[in-house]
mmCIF file of C-alpha atoms in Angstrom:
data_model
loop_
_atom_site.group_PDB
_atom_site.id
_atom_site.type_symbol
_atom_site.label_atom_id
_atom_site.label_comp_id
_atom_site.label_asym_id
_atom_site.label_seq_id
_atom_site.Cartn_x
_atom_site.Cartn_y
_atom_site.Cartn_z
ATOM 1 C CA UNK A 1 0.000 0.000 0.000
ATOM 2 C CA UNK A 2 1.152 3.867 -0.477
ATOM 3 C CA UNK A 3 -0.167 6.681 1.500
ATOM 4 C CA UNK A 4 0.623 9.651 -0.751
ATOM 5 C CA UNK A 5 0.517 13.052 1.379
ATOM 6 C CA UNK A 6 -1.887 15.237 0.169
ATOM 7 C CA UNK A 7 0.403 17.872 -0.953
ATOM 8 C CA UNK A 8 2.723 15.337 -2.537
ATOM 9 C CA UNK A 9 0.195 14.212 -4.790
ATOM 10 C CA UNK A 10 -1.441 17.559 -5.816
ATOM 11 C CA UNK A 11 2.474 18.864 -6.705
ATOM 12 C CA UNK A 12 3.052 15.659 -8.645
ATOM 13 C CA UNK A 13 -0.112 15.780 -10.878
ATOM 14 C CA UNK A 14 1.137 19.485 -11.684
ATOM 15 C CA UNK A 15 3.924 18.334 -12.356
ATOM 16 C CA UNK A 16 2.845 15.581 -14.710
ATOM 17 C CA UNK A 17 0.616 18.381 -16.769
ATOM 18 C CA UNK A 18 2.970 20.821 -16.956
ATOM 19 C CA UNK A 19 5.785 18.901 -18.414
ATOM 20 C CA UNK A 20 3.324 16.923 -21.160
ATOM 21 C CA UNK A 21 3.803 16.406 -23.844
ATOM 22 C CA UNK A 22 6.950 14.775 -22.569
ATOM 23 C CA UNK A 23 7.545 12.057 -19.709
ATOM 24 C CA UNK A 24 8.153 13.637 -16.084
ATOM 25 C CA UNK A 25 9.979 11.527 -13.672
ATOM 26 C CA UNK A 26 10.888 12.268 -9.811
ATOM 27 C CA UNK A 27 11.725 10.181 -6.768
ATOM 28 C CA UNK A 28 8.963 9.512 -3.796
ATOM 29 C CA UNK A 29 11.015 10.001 0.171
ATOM 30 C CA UNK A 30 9.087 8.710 3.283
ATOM 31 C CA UNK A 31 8.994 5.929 5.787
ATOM 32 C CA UNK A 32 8.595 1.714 4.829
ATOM 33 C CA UNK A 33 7.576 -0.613 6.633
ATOM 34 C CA UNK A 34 7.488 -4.337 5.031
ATOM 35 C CA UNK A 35 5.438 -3.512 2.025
ATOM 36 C CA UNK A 36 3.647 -0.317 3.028
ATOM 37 C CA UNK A 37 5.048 3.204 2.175
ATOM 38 C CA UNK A 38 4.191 6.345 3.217
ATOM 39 C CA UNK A 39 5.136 9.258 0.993
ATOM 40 C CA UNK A 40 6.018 12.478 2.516
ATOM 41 C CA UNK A 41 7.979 14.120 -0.436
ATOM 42 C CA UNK A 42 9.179 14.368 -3.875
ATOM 43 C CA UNK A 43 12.021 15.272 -5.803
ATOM 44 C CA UNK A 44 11.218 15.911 -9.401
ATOM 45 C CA UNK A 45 14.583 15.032 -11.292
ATOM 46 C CA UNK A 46 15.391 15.263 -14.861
ATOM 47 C CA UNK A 47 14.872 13.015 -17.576
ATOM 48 C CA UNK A 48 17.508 12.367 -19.313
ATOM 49 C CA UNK A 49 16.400 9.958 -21.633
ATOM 50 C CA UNK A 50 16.759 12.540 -24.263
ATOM 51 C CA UNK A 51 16.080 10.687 -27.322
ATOM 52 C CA UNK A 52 12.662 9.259 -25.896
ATOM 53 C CA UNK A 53 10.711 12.167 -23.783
ATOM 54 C CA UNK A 54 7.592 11.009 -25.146
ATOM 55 C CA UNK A 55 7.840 7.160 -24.091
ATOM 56 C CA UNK A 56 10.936 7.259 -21.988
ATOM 57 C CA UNK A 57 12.048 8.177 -18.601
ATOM 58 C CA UNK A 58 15.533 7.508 -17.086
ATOM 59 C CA UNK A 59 16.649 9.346 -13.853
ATOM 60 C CA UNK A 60 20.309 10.025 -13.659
ATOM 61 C CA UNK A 61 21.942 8.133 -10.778
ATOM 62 C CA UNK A 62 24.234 11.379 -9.536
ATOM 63 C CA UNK A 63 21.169 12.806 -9.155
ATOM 64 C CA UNK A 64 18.872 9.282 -7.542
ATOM 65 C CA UNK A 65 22.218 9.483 -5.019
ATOM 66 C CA UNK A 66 22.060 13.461 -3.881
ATOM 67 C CA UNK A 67 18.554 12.668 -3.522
ATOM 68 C CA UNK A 68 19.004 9.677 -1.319
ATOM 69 C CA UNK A 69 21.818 11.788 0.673
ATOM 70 C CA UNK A 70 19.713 14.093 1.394
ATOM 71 C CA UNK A 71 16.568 11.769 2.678
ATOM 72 C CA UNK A 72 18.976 10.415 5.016
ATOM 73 C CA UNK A 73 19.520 13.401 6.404
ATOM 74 C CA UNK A 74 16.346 14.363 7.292
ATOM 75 C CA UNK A 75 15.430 10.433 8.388
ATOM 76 C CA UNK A 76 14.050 9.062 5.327
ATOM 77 C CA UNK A 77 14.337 7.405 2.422
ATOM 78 C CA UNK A 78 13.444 7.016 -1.234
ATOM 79 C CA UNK A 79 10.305 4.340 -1.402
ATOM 80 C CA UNK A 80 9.406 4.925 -5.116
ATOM 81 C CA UNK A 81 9.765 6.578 -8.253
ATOM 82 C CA UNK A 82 7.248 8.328 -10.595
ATOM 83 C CA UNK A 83 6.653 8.775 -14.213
ATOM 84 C CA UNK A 84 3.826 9.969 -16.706
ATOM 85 C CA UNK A 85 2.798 8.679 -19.553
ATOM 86 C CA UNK A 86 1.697 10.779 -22.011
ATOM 87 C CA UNK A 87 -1.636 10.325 -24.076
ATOM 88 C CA UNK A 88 -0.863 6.478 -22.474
ATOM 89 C CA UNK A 89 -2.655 4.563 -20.159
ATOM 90 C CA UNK A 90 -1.556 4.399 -16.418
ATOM 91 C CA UNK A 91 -0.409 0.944 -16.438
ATOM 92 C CA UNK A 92 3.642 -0.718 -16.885
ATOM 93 C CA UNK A 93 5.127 -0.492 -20.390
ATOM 94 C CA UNK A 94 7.548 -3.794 -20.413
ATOM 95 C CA UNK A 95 10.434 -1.320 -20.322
ATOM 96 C CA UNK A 96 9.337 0.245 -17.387
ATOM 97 C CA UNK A 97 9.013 -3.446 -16.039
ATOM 98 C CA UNK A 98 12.998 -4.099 -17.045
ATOM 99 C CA UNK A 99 14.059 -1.378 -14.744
ATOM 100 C CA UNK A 100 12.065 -2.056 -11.571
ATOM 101 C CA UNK A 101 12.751 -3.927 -8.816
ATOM 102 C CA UNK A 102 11.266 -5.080 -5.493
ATOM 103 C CA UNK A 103 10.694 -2.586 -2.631
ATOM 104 C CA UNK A 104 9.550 0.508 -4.260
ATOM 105 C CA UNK A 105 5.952 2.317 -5.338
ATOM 106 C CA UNK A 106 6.147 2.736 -8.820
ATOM 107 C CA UNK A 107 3.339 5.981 -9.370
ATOM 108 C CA UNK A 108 2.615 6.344 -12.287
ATOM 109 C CA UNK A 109 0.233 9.489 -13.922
ATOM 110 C CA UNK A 110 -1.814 9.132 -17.284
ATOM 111 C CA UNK A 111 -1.743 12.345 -18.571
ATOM 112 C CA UNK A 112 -4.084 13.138 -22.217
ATOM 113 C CA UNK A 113 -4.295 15.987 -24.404
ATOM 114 C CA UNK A 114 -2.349 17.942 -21.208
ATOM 115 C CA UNK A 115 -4.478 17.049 -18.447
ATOM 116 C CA UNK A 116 -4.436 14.459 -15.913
ATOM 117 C CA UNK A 117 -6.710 11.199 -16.480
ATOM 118 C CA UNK A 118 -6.081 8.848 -13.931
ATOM 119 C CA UNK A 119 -3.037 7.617 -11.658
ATOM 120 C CA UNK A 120 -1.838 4.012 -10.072
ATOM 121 C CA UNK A 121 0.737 2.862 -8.475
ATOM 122 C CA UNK A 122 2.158 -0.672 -8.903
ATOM 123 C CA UNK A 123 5.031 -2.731 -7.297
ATOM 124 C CA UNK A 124 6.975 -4.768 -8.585
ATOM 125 C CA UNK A 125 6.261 -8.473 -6.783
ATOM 126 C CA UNK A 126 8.376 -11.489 -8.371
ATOM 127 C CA UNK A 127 8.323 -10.684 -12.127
ATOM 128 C CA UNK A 128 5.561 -8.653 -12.765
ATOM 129 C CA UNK A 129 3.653 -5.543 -11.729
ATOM 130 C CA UNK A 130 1.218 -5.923 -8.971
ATOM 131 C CA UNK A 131 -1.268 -2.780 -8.444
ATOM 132 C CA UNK A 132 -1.092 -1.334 -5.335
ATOM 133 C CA UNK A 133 -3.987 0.762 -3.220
ATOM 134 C CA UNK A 134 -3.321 4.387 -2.753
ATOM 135 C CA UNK A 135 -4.431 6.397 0.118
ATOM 136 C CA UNK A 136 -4.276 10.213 -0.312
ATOM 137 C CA UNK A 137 -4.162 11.778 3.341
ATOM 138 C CA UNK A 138 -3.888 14.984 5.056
#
């Protein structure tokens, strides 16, 4: 399960519309505990799969590491990733299935014609994709 605060997801789902036509990508920080997350932040970070905005999103790792530095310090950690998929539904491609692994909320936003359509979140259990709930609190 993820428990998205508020905040976290309003800021995301701007971000998700305001960088469409292209894929958006960002790192999730909170608290785990066995396989429920709570998210209490986000770092947006760039995409730099360059040659692929619109179906692509790779996060550079200097930039996954200052972000993980810097949960640390403030007692968290990183406990997903997201990504939008524009004019695409809200569900795995295969390649985002290649780069996943176990542990970690993978959010991602559906985002058509510029506006938000629906989000899930998914984790990755054994092979494949699993949806997972999402509670929004205050």
């Amino acid at each position: 399960m993820l428990k998205i605060r508020s905040f976290v997801i309003q800021e995301l789902l701007k971000q998700a519309e305001s960088g469409y036509p292209e894929e958006i990508c960002g790192l999730l920080v909170g608290l785990s505990e066995g396989n429920q997350r709570f998210a209490l932040g986000l770092y947006q970070t760039q995409n730099i799969a360059k040659d692929r905005l619109h179906d692509r999103y790779e996060i550079d790792p200097k930039e996954y590491l200052k972000v993980e530095q810097r949960a640390r310090e403030l007692g968290l950690e990183i406990i997903g990733v997201y990504h939008s998929h524009p004019d695409h539904p809200d569900s795995p491609s295969k390649y985002d299935l290649e780069r996943a692994f176990e542990g970690f909320s993978y959010l991602i936003v559906s985002v058509r014609q510029g506006r938000v359509e629906s989000y899930k979140s998914w984790e990755l259990v054994g092979n494949n994709f699993e949806q997972e709930s999402i509670q929004v609190v205050e």
